[in-house]
Coordinates of C-alpha atoms and ligand atoms in Angstrom, one line a residue:
M1 CA -68.2 -89.4 -16.5
S2 CA -65.5 -87.7 -17.5
A3 CA -63.8 -84.7 -14.6
H4 CA -65.4 -82.2 -17.0
D5 CA -68.7 -83.3 -16.7
S6 CA -68.6 -83.8 -13.0
P7 CA -71.4 -82.4 -11.6
D8 CA -70.0 -80.6 -8.8
I9 CA -68.1 -78.7 -11.5
R10 CA -70.9 -77.8 -13.7
R11 CA -72.6 -77.0 -10.2
H12 CA -70.0 -74.4 -9.9
V13 CA -70.1 -72.9 -13.4
E14 CA -73.9 -72.6 -13.1
R15 CA -73.6 -70.3 -9.9
L16 CA -70.7 -68.5 -11.4
T17 CA -72.9 -67.9 -14.5
A18 CA -75.3 -66.9 -12.7
D19 CA -73.6 -64.3 -10.3
G20 CA -72.4 -62.5 -13.6
I21 CA -69.3 -64.0 -13.3
D22 CA -66.9 -64.7 -16.0
V23 CA -63.6 -65.2 -15.5
V24 CA -61.9 -67.6 -12.2
R25 CA -58.4 -66.0 -11.5
V26 CA -56.6 -69.0 -10.1
I27 CA -53.6 -68.2 -7.4
Y28 CA -51.1 -69.9 -6.4
P29 CA -48.1 -69.2 -4.1
D30 CA -44.6 -70.0 -5.5
L31 CA -41.6 -70.7 -3.2
I32 CA -40.9 -67.2 -1.8
G33 CA -45.0 -66.6 -1.6
T34 CA -45.5 -64.5 -4.6
D35 CA -48.5 -64.8 -6.1
R36 CA -48.8 -66.5 -9.8
A37 CA -51.5 -66.7 -11.1
R38 CA -53.6 -67.3 -14.1
D39 CA -57.2 -65.9 -15.2
V40 CA -59.7 -68.4 -16.8
L41 CA -62.8 -67.8 -18.5
V42 CA -65.4 -69.9 -16.6
D43 CA -65.7 -71.4 -20.2
H44 CA -62.4 -73.2 -19.6
L45 CA -62.7 -73.8 -16.2
P46 CA -64.1 -78.0 -16.4
S47 CA -61.3 -78.3 -18.3
A48 CA -58.7 -76.6 -16.3
C49 CA -60.0 -78.6 -13.2
A50 CA -59.7 -81.9 -15.2
H51 CA -56.3 -81.4 -16.4
G52 CA -54.5 -78.4 -14.4
L53 CA -53.2 -75.4 -15.7
A54 CA -49.6 -75.8 -17.2
F55 CA -47.0 -73.5 -15.6
C56 CA -43.8 -73.2 -16.3
R57 CA -41.7 -74.6 -13.4
A58 CA -39.3 -72.3 -13.5
V59 CA -41.3 -69.9 -12.4
Y60 CA -40.6 -70.9 -8.8
H61 CA -37.5 -69.9 -9.3
T62 CA -37.5 -66.5 -11.4
T63 CA -36.1 -63.5 -10.0
P64 CA -37.7 -60.7 -9.3
Q65 CA -34.8 -59.1 -12.0
G66 CA -36.1 -61.9 -14.5
D67 CA -33.6 -64.4 -13.6
V68 CA -34.0 -68.1 -13.4
V69 CA -32.0 -70.0 -10.7
P70 CA -31.2 -73.2 -11.4
V71 CA -33.0 -75.4 -9.1
A72 CA -32.9 -79.4 -9.2
G73 CA -36.4 -79.6 -11.5
G74 CA -36.6 -76.1 -13.4
L75 CA -34.0 -75.1 -15.6
D76 CA -31.6 -78.2 -15.4
A77 CA -34.8 -80.5 -16.7
G78 CA -35.4 -78.3 -19.3
L79 CA -37.9 -76.1 -17.9
P80 CA -40.8 -78.2 -17.9
D81 CA -44.6 -78.3 -16.8
V82 CA -46.1 -77.7 -13.5
C83 CA -50.0 -78.1 -13.0
V84 CA -52.0 -75.7 -11.3
R85 CA -55.3 -77.1 -10.5
P86 CA -58.0 -74.7 -9.2
D87 CA -59.6 -75.6 -6.0
L88 CA -63.3 -74.3 -6.4
S89 CA -63.5 -74.9 -2.3
T90 CA -62.1 -71.8 -2.2
L91 CA -63.7 -69.7 -4.3
S92 CA -65.2 -66.3 -4.1
A93 CA -65.9 -62.9 -5.5
L94 CA -63.3 -60.7 -6.2
P95 CA -65.6 -57.3 -4.3
W96 CA -63.4 -54.8 -6.7
E97 CA -63.3 -56.5 -9.7
P98 CA -67.3 -57.1 -10.9
G99 CA -67.4 -59.9 -13.1
V100 CA -64.0 -62.2 -11.8
A101 CA -64.2 -64.2 -9.0
T102 CA -61.0 -65.7 -7.7
C103 CA -59.7 -69.4 -5.8
L104 CA -56.8 -71.1 -4.9
G105 CA -54.4 -73.4 -7.0
E106 CA -53.3 -76.7 -5.7
V107 CA -49.6 -77.3 -7.5
T108 CA -48.6 -80.9 -8.9
D109 CA -46.0 -82.1 -10.7
P110 CA -47.2 -83.9 -13.5
A111 CA -44.2 -86.5 -13.9
T112 CA -46.0 -88.0 -10.1
S113 CA -49.6 -86.3 -10.3
G114 CA -49.0 -85.6 -6.6
P115 CA -47.7 -82.4 -5.4
A116 CA -44.6 -80.1 -6.4
A117 CA -41.8 -81.1 -4.4
E118 CA -41.5 -77.1 -3.6
S119 CA -45.2 -76.5 -3.3
P120 CA -45.6 -74.4 0.1
R121 CA -48.9 -75.5 0.6
D122 CA -47.9 -79.1 0.7
L123 CA -44.9 -77.9 2.8
L124 CA -47.1 -77.2 5.5
R125 CA -49.7 -79.9 5.0
A126 CA -47.2 -82.3 5.6
V127 CA -45.7 -80.3 9.0
L128 CA -49.4 -80.6 10.0
D129 CA -49.5 -84.6 9.3
R130 CA -46.6 -84.4 11.9
C131 CA -49.3 -82.5 14.4
A132 CA -51.9 -84.7 13.8
A133 CA -49.7 -88.0 14.8
Q134 CA -48.8 -86.0 17.9
G135 CA -52.6 -85.0 18.8
L136 CA -52.4 -81.5 17.9
R137 CA -54.1 -79.4 15.2
P138 CA -52.7 -75.9 15.4
V139 CA -55.0 -72.9 15.5
V140 CA -53.0 -69.5 14.0
G141 CA -53.8 -65.7 13.8
P142 CA -51.5 -63.8 11.8
E143 CA -50.9 -59.5 12.1
L144 CA -49.5 -58.0 9.1
E145 CA -47.7 -54.9 8.9
Y146 CA -47.2 -52.9 5.4
F147 CA -46.5 -49.4 4.3
L148 CA -48.3 -48.1 1.8
L149 CA -46.8 -46.0 -0.6
E150 CA -48.3 -42.9 -3.3
P151 CA -46.2 -42.1 -6.2
A152 CA -43.7 -39.7 -6.1
P153 CA -42.2 -38.5 -9.5
G154 CA -38.7 -37.2 -9.6
T155 CA -37.4 -38.8 -6.2
S156 CA -34.7 -41.9 -6.6
A157 CA -37.3 -44.6 -5.4
G158 CA -40.2 -43.1 -7.4
W159 CA -42.6 -43.4 -4.0
R160 CA -43.0 -42.2 -0.4
R161 CA -44.7 -42.7 2.5
A162 CA -49.2 -42.3 2.2
P163 CA -49.0 -39.7 4.1
E164 CA -46.1 -38.6 5.8
V165 CA -47.2 -38.6 9.8
T166 CA -45.8 -39.2 13.3
G167 CA -46.9 -40.0 16.4
A168 CA -49.7 -42.1 15.0
V169 CA -49.2 -45.4 16.1
Y170 CA -52.5 -47.1 17.5
T171 CA -55.3 -44.8 15.7
A172 CA -57.6 -44.8 13.0
G173 CA -59.4 -42.0 11.1
L174 CA -58.4 -39.0 8.5
R175 CA -56.0 -37.6 10.7
A176 CA -53.3 -40.0 10.4
D177 CA -55.5 -41.5 7.5
P178 CA -56.4 -38.7 4.9
G179 CA -57.5 -41.0 2.0
N180 CA -59.2 -43.3 3.8
H181 CA -57.2 -46.4 2.8
L182 CA -57.8 -48.7 5.9
L183 CA -61.6 -48.4 6.0
R184 CA -62.3 -48.8 2.1
T185 CA -59.3 -52.1 2.3
L186 CA -60.8 -53.8 5.6
R187 CA -64.5 -53.7 3.6
L188 CA -62.9 -55.1 0.9
L189 CA -60.9 -57.6 2.1
R190 CA -63.8 -58.6 4.8
D191 CA -66.3 -58.8 1.7
L192 CA -63.3 -61.1 0.1
G193 CA -63.9 -63.6 3.6
L194 CA -60.8 -62.9 4.4
G195 CA -61.5 -62.6 8.1
V196 CA -59.9 -59.5 9.2
I197 CA -61.2 -58.3 12.3
T198 CA -59.3 -54.8 13.2
G199 CA -56.9 -52.5 11.7
N200 CA -54.7 -49.5 12.9
H201 CA -52.5 -46.9 11.7
E202 CA -49.0 -48.1 12.8
F203 CA -46.1 -46.5 14.6
D204 CA -44.6 -44.8 10.7
G205 CA -46.2 -42.9 8.1
G206 CA -47.9 -44.9 6.0
Q207 CA -47.8 -47.7 8.0
Y208 CA -50.9 -49.6 8.7
E209 CA -51.6 -53.2 10.6
I210 CA -54.6 -55.2 9.8
N211 CA -54.9 -58.4 12.0
L212 CA -56.9 -61.5 11.2
T213 CA -59.1 -63.8 13.2
H214 CA -57.6 -67.4 14.2
S215 CA -58.4 -70.5 12.8
E216 CA -57.0 -73.8 11.9
A217 CA -53.3 -73.1 10.4
L218 CA -53.6 -74.1 6.8
D219 CA -57.3 -71.9 7.0
A220 CA -54.9 -69.2 8.4
A221 CA -51.7 -69.1 6.1
D222 CA -54.2 -69.5 2.9
R223 CA -55.8 -65.9 4.2
A224 CA -52.8 -64.8 4.4
F225 CA -51.1 -65.6 1.6
R226 CA -54.6 -63.9 0.1
F227 CA -54.6 -61.0 2.3
K228 CA -51.5 -59.9 1.0
A229 CA -51.7 -60.4 -2.6
A230 CA -55.7 -58.2 -2.1
V231 CA -53.9 -55.5 -0.3
K232 CA -51.0 -55.4 -3.1
E233 CA -53.7 -55.5 -6.0
L234 CA -55.9 -52.6 -3.9
A235 CA -53.2 -50.1 -3.7
R236 CA -52.7 -50.6 -7.2
K237 CA -56.0 -50.6 -8.1
E238 CA -55.8 -46.8 -6.4
G239 CA -52.5 -45.7 -8.5
N240 CA -50.6 -46.8 -5.0
L241 CA -47.7 -49.3 -3.9
A242 CA -48.6 -51.5 -0.8
T243 CA -45.3 -53.1 0.5
F244 CA -45.1 -56.1 2.8
M245 CA -40.6 -55.1 2.2
A246 CA -39.0 -55.7 5.7
K247 CA -37.6 -52.7 5.9
P248 CA -38.7 -50.0 3.1
F249 CA -37.1 -47.1 4.6
G250 CA -33.6 -46.4 7.3
D251 CA -35.6 -43.4 8.8
A252 CA -38.2 -46.1 9.6
G253 CA -40.0 -49.2 11.6
G254 CA -39.8 -52.3 10.1
S255 CA -43.0 -54.4 9.2
G256 CA -43.9 -57.2 11.0
F257 CA -46.3 -60.3 10.5
H258 CA -46.8 -61.5 14.3
L259 CA -48.2 -65.2 14.4
H260 CA -50.5 -65.9 17.2
L261 CA -49.8 -69.9 18.2
S262 CA -52.4 -72.6 20.0
C263 CA -53.2 -75.8 19.5
Q264 CA -56.2 -78.1 20.2
D265 CA -56.2 -81.2 21.9
E266 CA -58.4 -84.3 20.1
E267 CA -61.1 -83.4 22.5
G268 CA -60.8 -79.3 21.0
D269 CA -60.0 -78.2 24.2
N270 CA -56.7 -75.8 24.2
A271 CA -53.8 -77.5 24.8
F272 CA -51.4 -74.9 25.9
D273 CA -53.8 -74.1 28.4
D274 CA -53.2 -75.5 32.4
P275 CA -53.9 -73.3 35.5
A276 CA -51.8 -75.9 37.6
G277 CA -49.2 -75.3 35.1
A278 CA -45.9 -73.0 35.4
H279 CA -47.3 -69.7 33.9
G280 CA -50.6 -70.7 33.7
L281 CA -48.9 -72.7 30.8
S282 CA -49.1 -76.6 29.6
A283 CA -46.3 -78.7 29.9
A284 CA -47.0 -78.5 25.7
A285 CA -46.9 -75.0 25.3
R286 CA -44.0 -74.2 27.7
H287 CA -42.0 -77.1 25.1
A288 CA -43.5 -75.3 22.3
V289 CA -41.8 -72.3 23.8
A290 CA -38.5 -74.4 24.1
G291 CA -38.5 -75.8 20.3
I292 CA -39.6 -72.1 18.9
L293 CA -36.3 -70.4 20.8
A294 CA -34.1 -73.8 20.3
H295 CA -34.9 -73.9 16.4
A296 CA -34.8 -69.7 15.8
P297 CA -31.4 -69.5 14.0
A298 CA -32.5 -71.7 11.5
L299 CA -36.4 -70.4 11.3
A300 CA -34.9 -67.1 11.0
A301 CA -34.2 -68.3 6.9
L302 CA -38.2 -68.4 6.7
A303 CA -39.4 -65.7 9.0
N304 CA -37.0 -63.3 7.6
P305 CA -36.1 -64.3 4.2
T306 CA -34.8 -61.5 2.4
V307 CA -31.6 -59.7 2.7
N308 CA -33.2 -56.4 3.5
S309 CA -34.9 -58.4 6.6
Y310 CA -32.1 -58.1 9.2
K311 CA -32.5 -54.6 8.9
R312 CA -35.4 -54.5 11.1
F313 CA -34.2 -56.0 13.9
G314 CA -32.7 -53.4 16.7
P315 CA -33.3 -52.3 20.1
D316 CA -36.2 -50.1 20.6
T317 CA -37.8 -51.5 17.3
L318 CA -40.3 -54.0 19.1
A319 CA -38.6 -56.6 16.2
P320 CA -37.0 -59.0 18.6
W321 CA -33.6 -59.9 17.5
L322 CA -32.2 -61.4 20.7
I323 CA -33.8 -65.3 21.7
D324 CA -36.0 -64.9 24.7
W325 CA -39.4 -65.2 25.5
G326 CA -41.9 -63.4 28.1
L327 CA -45.3 -63.2 29.7
D328 CA -47.0 -59.9 28.0
N329 CA -43.8 -58.8 27.0
R330 CA -43.5 -57.1 23.5
S331 CA -39.8 -56.9 23.6
A332 CA -39.5 -60.8 23.5
M333 CA -39.2 -62.7 20.7
V334 CA -42.0 -65.0 22.0
R335 CA -44.8 -63.2 23.8
V336 CA -47.0 -65.2 26.1
P337 CA -50.2 -62.8 25.4
P338 CA -52.2 -62.8 29.1
E339 CA -55.2 -64.4 28.3
R340 CA -55.7 -67.7 29.4
G341 CA -58.5 -70.5 29.0
S342 CA -59.6 -71.1 25.7
G343 CA -57.4 -67.4 25.0
A344 CA -54.2 -69.4 26.1
R345 CA -51.5 -68.7 23.3
L346 CA -47.7 -67.7 21.9
E347 CA -47.2 -64.9 20.0
L348 CA -43.8 -65.3 17.5
R349 CA -42.3 -61.6 17.1
L350 CA -39.8 -62.7 15.1
G351 CA -41.3 -62.5 11.3
D352 CA -41.7 -60.0 8.8
A353 CA -44.0 -58.9 6.8
S354 CA -41.7 -60.1 3.6
A355 CA -42.1 -63.8 5.1
N356 CA -44.2 -66.7 2.5
P357 CA -47.1 -67.3 5.2
Y358 CA -46.8 -70.8 4.4
L359 CA -43.0 -71.3 4.8
L360 CA -43.4 -68.9 7.9
I361 CA -46.3 -71.2 9.8
A362 CA -44.8 -74.4 8.7
G363 CA -41.5 -73.4 10.5
T364 CA -42.8 -72.1 13.4
L365 CA -45.2 -75.4 13.8
A366 CA -42.2 -77.7 13.2
A367 CA -39.7 -75.7 15.7
A368 CA -42.7 -76.1 18.4
L369 CA -43.4 -79.7 17.4
L370 CA -39.2 -80.3 17.7
G371 CA -40.2 -78.8 21.2
I372 CA -43.1 -80.7 22.3
Q373 CA -41.5 -84.1 21.2
A374 CA -38.1 -83.2 23.3
G375 CA -40.0 -82.2 26.4
E376 CA -37.6 -79.0 26.8
E377 CA -38.6 -76.7 29.2
P378 CA -37.6 -72.9 28.1
P379 CA -35.1 -70.8 30.1
V380 CA -36.7 -68.3 32.8
P381 CA -38.8 -65.7 30.6
L382 CA -37.4 -62.2 29.8
E383 CA -38.5 -59.8 32.7
G384 CA -38.7 -55.8 31.6
Y385 CA -37.5 -54.4 29.1
G386 CA -34.9 -56.3 27.3
Y387 CA -32.5 -56.0 24.8
D388 CA -29.2 -57.1 26.9
T389 CA -27.2 -59.3 24.9
A390 CA -25.4 -60.4 27.5
R391 CA -28.5 -62.2 28.4
S392 CA -30.0 -63.7 25.5
A393 CA -28.2 -65.2 22.6
V394 CA -29.0 -63.0 19.1
L395 CA -30.1 -64.2 16.1
P396 CA -28.1 -64.9 13.0
M397 CA -27.6 -61.2 11.6
D398 CA -27.8 -61.6 8.2
L399 CA -29.7 -63.7 5.5
S400 CA -26.5 -65.9 5.3
A401 CA -26.1 -66.8 8.7
A402 CA -29.5 -67.8 8.6
L403 CA -29.2 -70.0 5.6
D404 CA -26.6 -71.9 7.1
A405 CA -28.2 -72.5 10.2
L406 CA -31.3 -73.8 8.0
E407 CA -29.0 -76.6 6.9
A408 CA -27.4 -76.8 10.2
D409 CA -30.2 -77.7 11.9
A410 CA -30.7 -81.2 10.4
P411 CA -33.9 -82.2 12.9
L412 CA -35.9 -78.8 11.1
A413 CA -34.6 -79.8 7.4
E414 CA -36.0 -83.1 7.6
L415 CA -39.5 -81.7 9.2
L416 CA -39.9 -79.6 6.0
G417 CA -38.2 -82.0 3.8
K418 CA -35.4 -82.5 2.0
D419 CA -35.8 -81.5 -1.4
F420 CA -37.9 -78.2 -0.3
T421 CA -34.8 -77.7 2.0
T422 CA -32.5 -77.7 -1.1
S423 CA -34.4 -75.9 -3.1
Y424 CA -35.0 -72.8 -0.6
L425 CA -31.0 -72.9 0.2
T426 CA -30.3 -72.4 -3.4
Y427 CA -32.9 -70.0 -4.5
K428 CA -32.1 -67.8 -1.1
R429 CA -28.0 -68.2 -1.9
N430 CA -28.4 -66.6 -5.0
E431 CA -30.0 -64.3 -3.5
V432 CA -27.3 -63.4 -1.5
E433 CA -25.2 -63.4 -4.3
R434 CA -27.0 -61.0 -6.3
F435 CA -27.0 -58.7 -3.7
Q436 CA -23.2 -59.1 -2.5
R437 CA -22.2 -58.2 -6.4
H438 CA -24.5 -54.7 -6.1
V439 CA -23.1 -51.8 -6.0
T440 CA -25.4 -49.6 -4.0
D441 CA -25.8 -45.4 -3.9
W442 CA -24.7 -45.9 -0.1
E443 CA -21.4 -47.3 -1.5
F444 CA -20.9 -44.9 -4.4
T445 CA -21.7 -42.1 -2.6
E446 CA -19.5 -43.1 0.2
Y447 CA -16.0 -43.7 -1.5
A448 CA -16.4 -42.2 -5.1
Y449 CA -15.1 -38.8 -4.2
H450 CA -13.3 -39.7 -1.3
L451 CA -11.1 -42.7 -2.3
Ligands
LIG501 N1 -46.6 -52.3 16.8 C1 -45.8 -53.4 16.9 O1 -45.7 -54.1 17.9 C2 -44.7 -52.8 16.1 C3 -43.9 -53.8 15.6 C4 -43.3 -53.9 14.3 N2 -43.6 -52.9 13.3 C5 -42.3 -55.0 14.1 O2 -41.7 -54.9 13.1 O3 -42.6 -56.0 14.7

């Protein structure tokens, strides 16, 4: 029997057809977490599952401006195929697009039939295998912030915050959100099966936060990836723009991507809880904190992946750029929320919303695992509201320095894999170079008339 005739695929096709679905949108994350996709007619689904959907490998390395970045295996190899196979176990109907379902795609290299070297999902799987070898099963809960923008014809940006309100942090309802964006979005994301649990308006006009429930790390990354794609899609459907850019406005706060992290041990118990341990935390939890802090400069390259990311940091932003940890302290990079027992966990507040969820989670787990393997203890936790550069080490303050830190962090780079690290550094250094060559409006205004 050929894979075309597999009873499993036939069953899926029959169910989709019975549900009135004639198109499946297969989406997968590229290196920077953009959702690449192809719409597949259901009649073609068996063939797509058997042979995969061919994409040009350089798509991974094509910038939003359309430049193709030369990365090993892409341009230099003549732009060969990568093959994307629909993962039908992740199928769900798109609640806002009748007749369409969506699923994730697995990115494979036709030359080896194995995962493509730069596939973010497979990178996370490889890190999870290393955690499993240590008897640990990471559990992750993502929290994401974003801005909703509406068209602003005649302005240079073309978009403005929707609506412009102040003082509306931790509110919900029509006063901060007259269009009821949050309520509509929450319900549709729930119907899509993304495990969203709560949402609220954030500090700045048009800024929202939605929290996703915790689950096993790959599932949490899949949901966070699909979440970002779905929120952007929903906003576009209404003529708006949802952006997960780290710091879209100089006069407003940035958007974070906070991660709640714990680990189950082989018995399924929370391996981060220990009533007898320092601060009620197990040795594994404390070592994980130490590992995250020790590798934070390199981790920033994944958690804060754009030249814009570093503008989010600063005093009073609740976006930490000092390398420290604290007990229920939101000014610290690693916050330990007050719950213990099954709820004992860490909250990493470093990441910004522009991070590729797979890379942020893989990098965080790799750093935590290195700490656990090294058995390091973290420093004394931060007390009080802390933005004191005399006390704590500081992160790299731009993307270029973070990329250098990633390259210099041999244990972390080894855990993430040489092929991935090389591709990522090449792509991102190209981004830094393009940014450095770009003449901004600010420069023109500052210099053109006076100098
Ligand atoms: N409510 C908050 O915790 C704000 C977080 C902040 N916006 C960040 O960038 O991380």
